[in-house]
């Protein structure tokens, strides 16, 4: 909204539309897509790029960019182009990407938890974190498996308060789709690792296809484009519930939220510190599931460098670009700015390049026969 310069009056309608399309896209992903228990929702990479397109070219151009970009992404998935990079992603790269996602999720959780200086909200954030742990490790049955939703509802709702150049537009918007596709590949790997399922080619191709066509559908309902939700991976890791049927039930609920603007507004009114306090538990579990995957790979200096550099770059480069290097990052072209500010994009690219360099191109022949 801020990037596009849209009035606040548009926000309730946009929230309802996004909820409705989250339901459609999640059903699409869990039926004809990769069939993983993966919720679809608005992506920061896509939202930021589309906001810039709207500010520069207006809403009609933005919707055109969403439709065309989504169709292109869908064709990329249907043509099985994204899966070609699967051979370039061994466990050390997958683990590094998953760990990076965990760090990003932790950063998001902490920023939400401490987004307010109000002592009451800070106390509620701490209370939600502690209550979350109690339900998770001391509760039984539904109380333990649904600890995230129960905590948010109890603490948040119970105590919280509402605190026209089409070509250029498509090109500018598609930079967000590129980042989204790389993030999704990392999310698929993370979810498979969390679920204990073998990461297969079909997860990449069908997942990207469903996401792309889903994004094109979003524009028809006035919603922002969607992609895989990292938060969903944390919930699966924390609850242990990796059922596609449960995700489809959640999709139906999203559809109902979209048809009930008041309910969507109620959820949007939950203070971020409370959500952040709960999400911190999920972020920690994502992070260490990635570290476990790294540990499952061969232990040597090459893999250590791949994992350490990948995680370090994916966490610290965007941080640099948002602090002392903000002016430098802002001076870059939009596409390059996306590259240096997207944590998961950096993790995927850095991991693949380093693995090729250290474990393929610079690997001694005698090591290959050991």
CSV table of C-alpha atoms in Angstrom, one decimal:
chain,number,residue,atom,x,y,z
A,1,UNK,CA,0.0,0.0,0.0
A,2,UNK,CA,2.8,2.4,1.0
A,3,UNK,CA,4.9,1.6,-2.1
A,4,UNK,CA,2.0,2.1,-4.4
A,5,UNK,CA,0.7,5.2,-2.7
A,6,UNK,CA,-2.8,3.8,-2.3
A,7,UNK,CA,-5.2,5.1,0.2
A,8,UNK,CA,-5.8,3.2,3.5
A,9,UNK,CA,-9.5,2.8,2.5
A,10,UNK,CA,-8.4,0.1,0.0
A,11,UNK,CA,-6.7,-2.0,2.6
A,12,UNK,CA,-9.8,-4.0,3.9
A,13,UNK,CA,-10.9,-4.9,0.4
A,14,UNK,CA,-7.3,-5.9,-0.5
A,15,UNK,CA,-7.1,-8.1,2.6
A,16,UNK,CA,-10.3,-9.9,1.8
A,17,UNK,CA,-9.3,-10.4,-1.8
A,18,UNK,CA,-5.9,-11.8,-0.7
A,19,UNK,CA,-7.5,-14.3,1.7
A,20,UNK,CA,-9.9,-15.5,-1.0
A,21,UNK,CA,-7.1,-16.0,-3.5
A,22,UNK,CA,-4.9,-17.7,-0.9
A,23,UNK,CA,-7.6,-20.3,-0.6
A,24,UNK,CA,-7.8,-20.8,-4.4
A,25,UNK,CA,-4.1,-21.0,-4.8
A,26,UNK,CA,-3.5,-23.3,-1.9
A,27,UNK,CA,-6.2,-25.7,-3.3
A,28,UNK,CA,-4.5,-25.4,-6.7
A,29,UNK,CA,-1.1,-26.3,-5.2
A,30,UNK,CA,-2.3,-29.2,-3.1
A,31,UNK,CA,-4.3,-30.8,-5.9
A,32,UNK,CA,-2.7,-30.3,-9.3
A,33,UNK,CA,0.5,-28.7,-8.0
A,34,UNK,CA,3.3,-30.4,-6.0
A,35,UNK,CA,0.7,-31.8,-3.5
A,36,UNK,CA,2.8,-30.8,-0.5
A,37,UNK,CA,1.0,-29.3,2.6
A,38,UNK,CA,2.1,-25.8,1.6
A,39,UNK,CA,0.0,-22.7,2.1
A,40,UNK,CA,0.2,-20.0,-0.6
A,41,UNK,CA,0.2,-16.4,0.3
A,42,UNK,CA,1.4,-12.9,-0.8
A,43,UNK,CA,5.2,-12.8,-1.2
A,44,UNK,CA,7.4,-9.9,0.0
A,45,UNK,CA,9.4,-10.2,-3.3
A,46,UNK,CA,6.3,-10.0,-5.4
A,47,UNK,CA,4.6,-7.4,-3.3
A,48,UNK,CA,7.5,-5.0,-3.3
A,49,UNK,CA,8.0,-5.3,-7.1
A,50,UNK,CA,4.3,-4.9,-7.8
A,51,UNK,CA,4.2,-1.9,-5.5
A,52,UNK,CA,7.0,-0.2,-7.5
A,53,UNK,CA,5.2,-1.0,-10.7
A,54,UNK,CA,1.9,0.5,-9.4
A,55,UNK,CA,3.7,3.6,-8.3
A,56,UNK,CA,5.4,4.0,-11.6
A,57,UNK,CA,2.7,2.9,-14.1
A,58,UNK,CA,-0.6,2.7,-12.3
A,59,UNK,CA,-2.9,-0.1,-11.2
A,60,UNK,CA,-3.9,-1.4,-14.7
A,61,UNK,CA,-0.3,-2.0,-15.6
A,62,UNK,CA,0.3,-3.7,-12.3
A,63,UNK,CA,-2.6,-6.2,-12.9
A,64,UNK,CA,-1.3,-6.8,-16.4
A,65,UNK,CA,2.1,-7.5,-14.9
A,66,UNK,CA,0.6,-9.9,-12.4
A,67,UNK,CA,-1.3,-11.9,-15.1
A,68,UNK,CA,1.5,-12.1,-17.7
A,69,UNK,CA,4.2,-12.8,-15.1
A,70,UNK,CA,2.0,-15.5,-13.5
A,71,UNK,CA,1.4,-17.1,-16.9
A,72,UNK,CA,5.1,-17.1,-17.7
A,73,UNK,CA,5.9,-18.7,-14.3
A,74,UNK,CA,3.3,-21.3,-15.0
A,75,UNK,CA,4.8,-22.1,-18.4
A,76,UNK,CA,8.3,-22.3,-16.8
A,77,UNK,CA,7.0,-24.9,-14.4
A,78,UNK,CA,5.0,-26.8,-17.0
A,79,UNK,CA,8.0,-26.9,-19.3
A,80,UNK,CA,10.1,-28.5,-16.4
A,81,UNK,CA,12.8,-25.8,-16.6
A,82,UNK,CA,13.2,-25.2,-12.9
A,83,UNK,CA,13.8,-28.8,-12.1
A,84,UNK,CA,17.0,-28.7,-14.2
A,85,UNK,CA,18.8,-27.1,-11.3
A,86,UNK,CA,17.9,-29.9,-8.9
A,87,UNK,CA,21.1,-31.7,-9.7
A,88,UNK,CA,22.9,-28.6,-8.6
A,89,UNK,CA,21.3,-28.8,-5.1
A,90,UNK,CA,22.9,-31.5,-3.0
A,91,UNK,CA,22.1,-31.8,0.7
A,92,UNK,CA,24.7,-29.2,1.8
A,93,UNK,CA,23.0,-26.6,-0.4
A,94,UNK,CA,19.5,-27.7,0.6
A,95,UNK,CA,20.4,-27.6,4.3
A,96,UNK,CA,22.0,-24.1,3.9
A,97,UNK,CA,18.9,-22.8,2.1
A,98,UNK,CA,16.6,-24.2,4.8
A,99,UNK,CA,18.8,-22.8,7.6
A,100,UNK,CA,18.8,-19.4,5.8
A,101,UNK,CA,15.0,-19.5,5.7
A,102,UNK,CA,15.1,-20.2,9.4
A,103,UNK,CA,17.3,-17.2,10.1
A,104,UNK,CA,15.0,-15.1,7.9
A,105,UNK,CA,12.0,-16.4,9.8
A,106,UNK,CA,13.7,-15.6,13.1
A,107,UNK,CA,14.5,-12.1,11.9
A,108,UNK,CA,10.9,-11.6,10.9
A,109,UNK,CA,9.6,-13.0,14.3
A,110,UNK,CA,12.0,-10.8,16.3
A,111,UNK,CA,11.1,-7.7,14.3
A,112,UNK,CA,7.4,-8.4,14.9
A,113,UNK,CA,7.8,-9.2,18.5
A,114,UNK,CA,9.7,-5.9,19.2
A,115,UNK,CA,7.8,-3.8,16.7
A,116,UNK,CA,6.2,-1.8,19.5
A,117,UNK,CA,7.8,-0.1,22.6
A,118,UNK,CA,4.5,-0.4,24.5
A,119,UNK,CA,5.3,-2.4,27.7
A,120,UNK,CA,1.9,-4.1,27.5
A,121,UNK,CA,2.5,-5.4,24.0
A,122,UNK,CA,6.1,-6.5,24.8
A,123,UNK,CA,4.7,-8.3,27.8
A,124,UNK,CA,2.0,-10.0,25.6
A,125,UNK,CA,4.7,-11.0,23.1
A,126,UNK,CA,6.7,-12.7,25.9
A,127,UNK,CA,3.5,-14.2,27.3
A,128,UNK,CA,2.6,-15.6,23.9
A,129,UNK,CA,6.0,-17.1,23.5
A,130,UNK,CA,5.9,-18.8,26.9
A,131,UNK,CA,2.3,-20.0,26.5
A,132,UNK,CA,3.2,-21.4,23.1
A,133,UNK,CA,5.9,-23.5,24.6
A,134,UNK,CA,3.6,-24.7,27.4
A,135,UNK,CA,0.9,-25.8,24.9
A,136,UNK,CA,3.5,-27.4,22.6
A,137,UNK,CA,5.4,-29.5,25.2
A,138,UNK,CA,2.9,-29.9,28.0
A,139,UNK,CA,-0.4,-30.0,26.1
A,140,UNK,CA,-1.8,-33.1,24.6
A,141,UNK,CA,-3.8,-33.9,21.4
A,142,UNK,CA,-5.4,-30.8,19.8
A,143,UNK,CA,-3.9,-28.5,22.4
A,144,UNK,CA,-0.3,-29.6,21.4
A,145,UNK,CA,-0.8,-29.8,17.7
A,146,UNK,CA,-2.8,-26.5,17.4
A,147,UNK,CA,-0.6,-24.6,19.9
A,148,UNK,CA,0.1,-21.8,17.4
A,149,UNK,CA,-3.5,-20.9,16.5
A,150,UNK,CA,-4.7,-21.4,20.1
A,151,UNK,CA,-2.0,-19.1,21.5
A,152,UNK,CA,-2.7,-16.4,18.9
A,153,UNK,CA,-6.4,-16.5,19.4
A,154,UNK,CA,-6.1,-16.5,23.2
A,155,UNK,CA,-3.5,-13.8,23.5
A,156,UNK,CA,-4.1,-11.9,20.3
A,157,UNK,CA,-7.8,-11.8,19.9
A,158,UNK,CA,-8.6,-12.1,23.5
A,159,UNK,CA,-6.3,-9.2,24.7
A,160,UNK,CA,-5.0,-7.5,21.6
A,161,UNK,CA,-6.3,-4.1,20.1
A,162,UNK,CA,-6.3,-2.8,16.6
A,163,UNK,CA,-3.2,-0.9,16.7
A,164,UNK,CA,1.4,3.0,-19.0
A,165,UNK,CA,4.1,1.2,-20.3
A,166,UNK,CA,2.9,-2.3,-20.1
A,167,UNK,CA,6.2,-3.9,-21.3
A,168,UNK,CA,8.3,-2.0,-18.7
A,169,UNK,CA,5.6,-2.8,-16.1
A,170,UNK,CA,5.8,-6.6,-16.9
A,171,UNK,CA,9.6,-6.5,-16.8
A,172,UNK,CA,9.7,-4.7,-13.5
A,173,UNK,CA,7.1,-6.9,-12.0
A,174,UNK,CA,8.7,-10.1,-13.3
A,175,UNK,CA,11.8,-9.4,-11.2
A,176,UNK,CA,9.6,-10.3,-8.3
A,177,UNK,CA,8.5,-13.5,-9.9
A,178,UNK,CA,12.2,-14.5,-10.4
A,179,UNK,CA,12.9,-14.0,-6.8
A,180,UNK,CA,9.6,-15.8,-5.9
A,181,UNK,CA,10.5,-18.8,-7.9
A,182,UNK,CA,13.9,-19.2,-6.3
A,183,UNK,CA,12.4,-18.7,-2.9
A,184,UNK,CA,9.8,-21.4,-3.7
A,185,UNK,CA,12.4,-23.9,-4.7
A,186,UNK,CA,14.0,-23.3,-1.3
A,187,UNK,CA,10.7,-23.6,0.5
A,188,UNK,CA,9.9,-26.9,-1.3
A,189,UNK,CA,13.2,-28.3,-0.1
A,190,UNK,CA,12.6,-27.0,3.4
A,191,UNK,CA,9.2,-28.5,3.6
A,192,UNK,CA,10.3,-31.9,2.2
A,193,UNK,CA,13.1,-31.9,4.8
A,194,UNK,CA,10.6,-31.0,7.6
A,195,UNK,CA,8.1,-33.6,6.4
A,196,UNK,CA,10.7,-36.3,6.0
A,197,UNK,CA,9.7,-36.7,2.3
A,198,UNK,CA,12.2,-37.2,-0.5
A,199,UNK,CA,12.7,-34.0,-2.5
A,200,UNK,CA,11.7,-34.8,-6.1
A,201,UNK,CA,11.7,-33.2,-9.5
A,202,UNK,CA,7.8,-33.1,-9.5
A,203,UNK,CA,7.8,-30.9,-6.5
A,204,UNK,CA,9.7,-28.2,-8.3
A,205,UNK,CA,8.0,-28.4,-11.7
A,206,UNK,CA,4.4,-28.9,-10.6
A,207,UNK,CA,4.8,-26.4,-7.7
A,208,UNK,CA,6.1,-23.6,-9.9
A,209,UNK,CA,3.4,-24.3,-12.5
A,210,UNK,CA,0.6,-24.1,-9.9
A,211,UNK,CA,2.1,-21.0,-8.3
A,212,UNK,CA,2.3,-19.2,-11.7
A,213,UNK,CA,-1.2,-20.0,-12.9
A,214,UNK,CA,-2.5,-19.2,-9.4
A,215,UNK,CA,-0.9,-15.8,-9.5
A,216,UNK,CA,-2.6,-15.1,-12.9
A,217,UNK,CA,-5.9,-16.0,-11.3
A,218,UNK,CA,-5.2,-13.7,-8.3
A,219,UNK,CA,-5.3,-10.6,-10.6
A,220,UNK,CA,-8.8,-11.6,-11.8
A,221,UNK,CA,-10.1,-11.2,-8.2
A,222,UNK,CA,-8.1,-8.1,-7.3
A,223,UNK,CA,-5.6,-9.9,-5.1
A,224,UNK,CA,-1.8,-9.6,-4.9
A,225,UNK,CA,0.0,-12.6,-6.4
A,226,UNK,CA,0.9,-15.5,-4.1
A,227,UNK,CA,3.8,-17.8,-3.5
A,228,UNK,CA,4.8,-20.5,-1.0
A,229,UNK,CA,4.6,-19.4,2.7
A,230,UNK,CA,7.7,-19.9,4.7
A,231,UNK,CA,5.7,-19.4,7.9
A,232,UNK,CA,3.7,-22.5,6.9
A,233,UNK,CA,6.9,-24.6,7.0
A,234,UNK,CA,7.5,-23.4,10.5
A,235,UNK,CA,4.1,-24.5,11.6
A,236,UNK,CA,4.5,-27.9,10.0
A,237,UNK,CA,7.9,-28.3,11.8
A,238,UNK,CA,6.4,-27.1,15.1
A,239,UNK,CA,3.2,-29.1,15.1
A,240,UNK,CA,4.3,-32.2,13.3
A,241,UNK,CA,1.1,-32.1,11.2
A,242,UNK,CA,2.2,-32.5,7.5
A,243,UNK,CA,-1.2,-33.5,6.1
A,244,UNK,CA,-2.2,-32.2,2.7
A,245,UNK,CA,-5.9,-32.6,3.7
A,246,UNK,CA,-5.3,-30.3,6.7
A,247,UNK,CA,-3.8,-27.7,4.4
A,248,UNK,CA,-6.8,-28.0,2.1
A,249,UNK,CA,-9.1,-27.4,5.1
A,250,UNK,CA,-7.1,-24.2,5.8
A,251,UNK,CA,-7.6,-23.2,2.1
A,252,UNK,CA,-11.3,-23.4,2.5
A,253,UNK,CA,-11.1,-21.3,5.7
A,254,UNK,CA,-9.1,-18.7,3.7
A,255,UNK,CA,-12.0,-18.6,1.1
A,256,UNK,CA,-14.4,-18.0,4.0
A,257,UNK,CA,-12.2,-15.3,5.4
A,258,UNK,CA,-12.2,-13.6,2.0
A,259,UNK,CA,-16.0,-13.7,2.0
A,260,UNK,CA,-16.1,-12.2,5.5
A,261,UNK,CA,-14.2,-8.9,5.5
A,262,UNK,CA,-14.9,-8.4,9.2
A,263,UNK,CA,-13.3,-11.6,10.1
A,264,UNK,CA,-10.3,-10.7,8.0
A,265,UNK,CA,-10.1,-7.3,9.7
A,266,UNK,CA,-10.2,-9.1,13.1
A,267,UNK,CA,-7.2,-11.2,12.2
A,268,UNK,CA,-5.4,-8.3,10.8
A,269,UNK,CA,-5.9,-6.4,14.0
A,270,UNK,CA,-3.9,-8.9,16.1
A,271,UNK,CA,-0.8,-7.0,17.3
A,272,UNK,CA,2.3,-8.1,15.5
A,273,UNK,CA,4.3,-8.5,18.8
A,274,UNK,CA,2.0,-11.4,19.7
A,275,UNK,CA,2.4,-13.1,16.3
A,276,UNK,CA,6.1,-12.5,16.5
A,277,UNK,CA,6.4,-14.1,19.9
A,278,UNK,CA,4.6,-17.3,18.7
A,279,UNK,CA,6.4,-17.4,15.3
A,280,UNK,CA,9.8,-17.4,17.0
A,281,UNK,CA,9.3,-21.0,18.1
A,282,UNK,CA,8.6,-22.1,14.5
A,283,UNK,CA,11.6,-20.1,13.1
A,284,UNK,CA,13.9,-21.9,15.5
A,285,UNK,CA,12.7,-25.3,14.4
A,286,UNK,CA,13.1,-24.4,10.7
A,287,UNK,CA,16.6,-23.2,11.3
A,288,UNK,CA,17.8,-26.4,13.0
A,289,UNK,CA,16.0,-28.7,10.5
A,290,UNK,CA,18.3,-27.0,7.9
A,291,UNK,CA,21.3,-27.6,10.1
A,292,UNK,CA,20.4,-31.2,10.4
A,293,UNK,CA,20.3,-31.6,6.6
A,294,UNK,CA,23.7,-30.0,6.4
A,295,UNK,CA,25.1,-32.4,9.0
A,296,UNK,CA,23.7,-35.3,6.9
A,297,UNK,CA,26.1,-34.3,4.0
A,298,UNK,CA,29.7,-35.3,3.7
A,299,UNK,CA,31.9,-33.6,6.4
A,300,UNK,CA,34.8,-31.8,4.7
A,301,UNK,CA,36.1,-28.3,4.3
A,302,UNK,CA,34.5,-27.8,1.0
A,303,UNK,CA,31.0,-28.4,2.3
A,304,UNK,CA,31.8,-26.3,5.4
A,305,UNK,CA,32.7,-23.4,3.2
A,306,UNK,CA,29.6,-23.9,1.0
A,307,UNK,CA,27.2,-23.9,4.0
A,308,UNK,CA,29.0,-21.2,6.1
A,309,UNK,CA,29.4,-18.8,3.2
A,310,UNK,CA,25.8,-19.4,1.9
A,311,UNK,CA,24.2,-18.8,5.3
A,312,UNK,CA,26.5,-15.8,6.1
A,313,UNK,CA,25.9,-14.1,2.7
A,314,UNK,CA,22.1,-14.7,2.8
A,315,UNK,CA,21.7,-13.3,6.3
A,316,UNK,CA,24.3,-10.5,6.3
A,317,UNK,CA,24.1,-9.0,2.8
A,318,UNK,CA,20.4,-8.0,3.0
A,319,UNK,CA,21.1,-6.7,6.5
A,320,UNK,CA,24.0,-4.6,5.1
A,321,UNK,CA,21.7,-3.3,2.4
A,322,UNK,CA,19.1,-2.2,4.9
A,323,UNK,CA,21.5,-0.4,7.2
A,324,UNK,CA,24.9,1.0,6.4
A,325,UNK,CA,24.7,0.0,2.7
A,326,UNK,CA,21.1,1.3,2.1
A,327,UNK,CA,22.3,4.1,-0.1
A,328,UNK,CA,24.4,1.7,-2.2
A,329,UNK,CA,21.6,-0.8,-2.5
A,330,UNK,CA,19.2,2.0,-3.6
A,331,UNK,CA,21.5,3.1,-6.3
A,332,UNK,CA,21.4,-0.3,-8.0
A,333,UNK,CA,19.0,-1.2,-10.8
A,334,UNK,CA,15.8,-2.8,-9.6
A,335,UNK,CA,16.8,-6.3,-10.6
A,336,UNK,CA,20.2,-6.1,-8.9
A,337,UNK,CA,18.5,-4.5,-5.9
A,338,UNK,CA,16.3,-7.6,-5.7
A,339,UNK,CA,19.3,-9.9,-5.8
A,340,UNK,CA,21.1,-8.3,-2.9
A,341,UNK,CA,18.1,-7.9,-0.6
A,342,UNK,CA,16.3,-11.3,-1.0
A,343,UNK,CA,17.7,-13.7,1.7
A,344,UNK,CA,16.4,-16.9,0.1
A,345,UNK,CA,17.3,-15.8,-3.4
A,346,UNK,CA,20.9,-15.2,-2.3
A,347,UNK,CA,21.0,-18.5,-0.4
A,348,UNK,CA,19.9,-20.5,-3.4
A,349,UNK,CA,22.2,-18.8,-5.9
A,350,UNK,CA,25.2,-18.6,-3.5
A,351,UNK,CA,24.8,-22.3,-2.5
A,352,UNK,CA,24.5,-23.5,-6.1
A,353,UNK,CA,27.5,-21.5,-7.4
A,354,UNK,CA,29.7,-22.4,-4.5
A,355,UNK,CA,28.8,-26.1,-4.8
A,356,UNK,CA,29.7,-26.0,-8.5
A,357,UNK,CA,32.9,-24.2,-7.8
A,358,UNK,CA,34.2,-26.2,-4.8
A,359,UNK,CA,32.7,-29.6,-5.4
A,360,UNK,CA,32.7,-29.9,-9.2
A,361,UNK,CA,35.1,-27.5,-10.9
A,362,UNK,CA,37.8,-27.4,-8.3
A,363,UNK,CA,37.5,-30.9,-7.0
A,364,UNK,CA,40.7,-32.9,-7.5
A,365,UNK,CA,40.4,-36.1,-9.6
A,366,UNK,CA,41.8,-38.3,-6.9
A,367,UNK,CA,39.0,-37.1,-4.6
A,368,UNK,CA,36.4,-38.3,-7.1
A,369,UNK,CA,37.6,-41.9,-6.7
A,370,UNK,CA,37.8,-42.0,-3.0
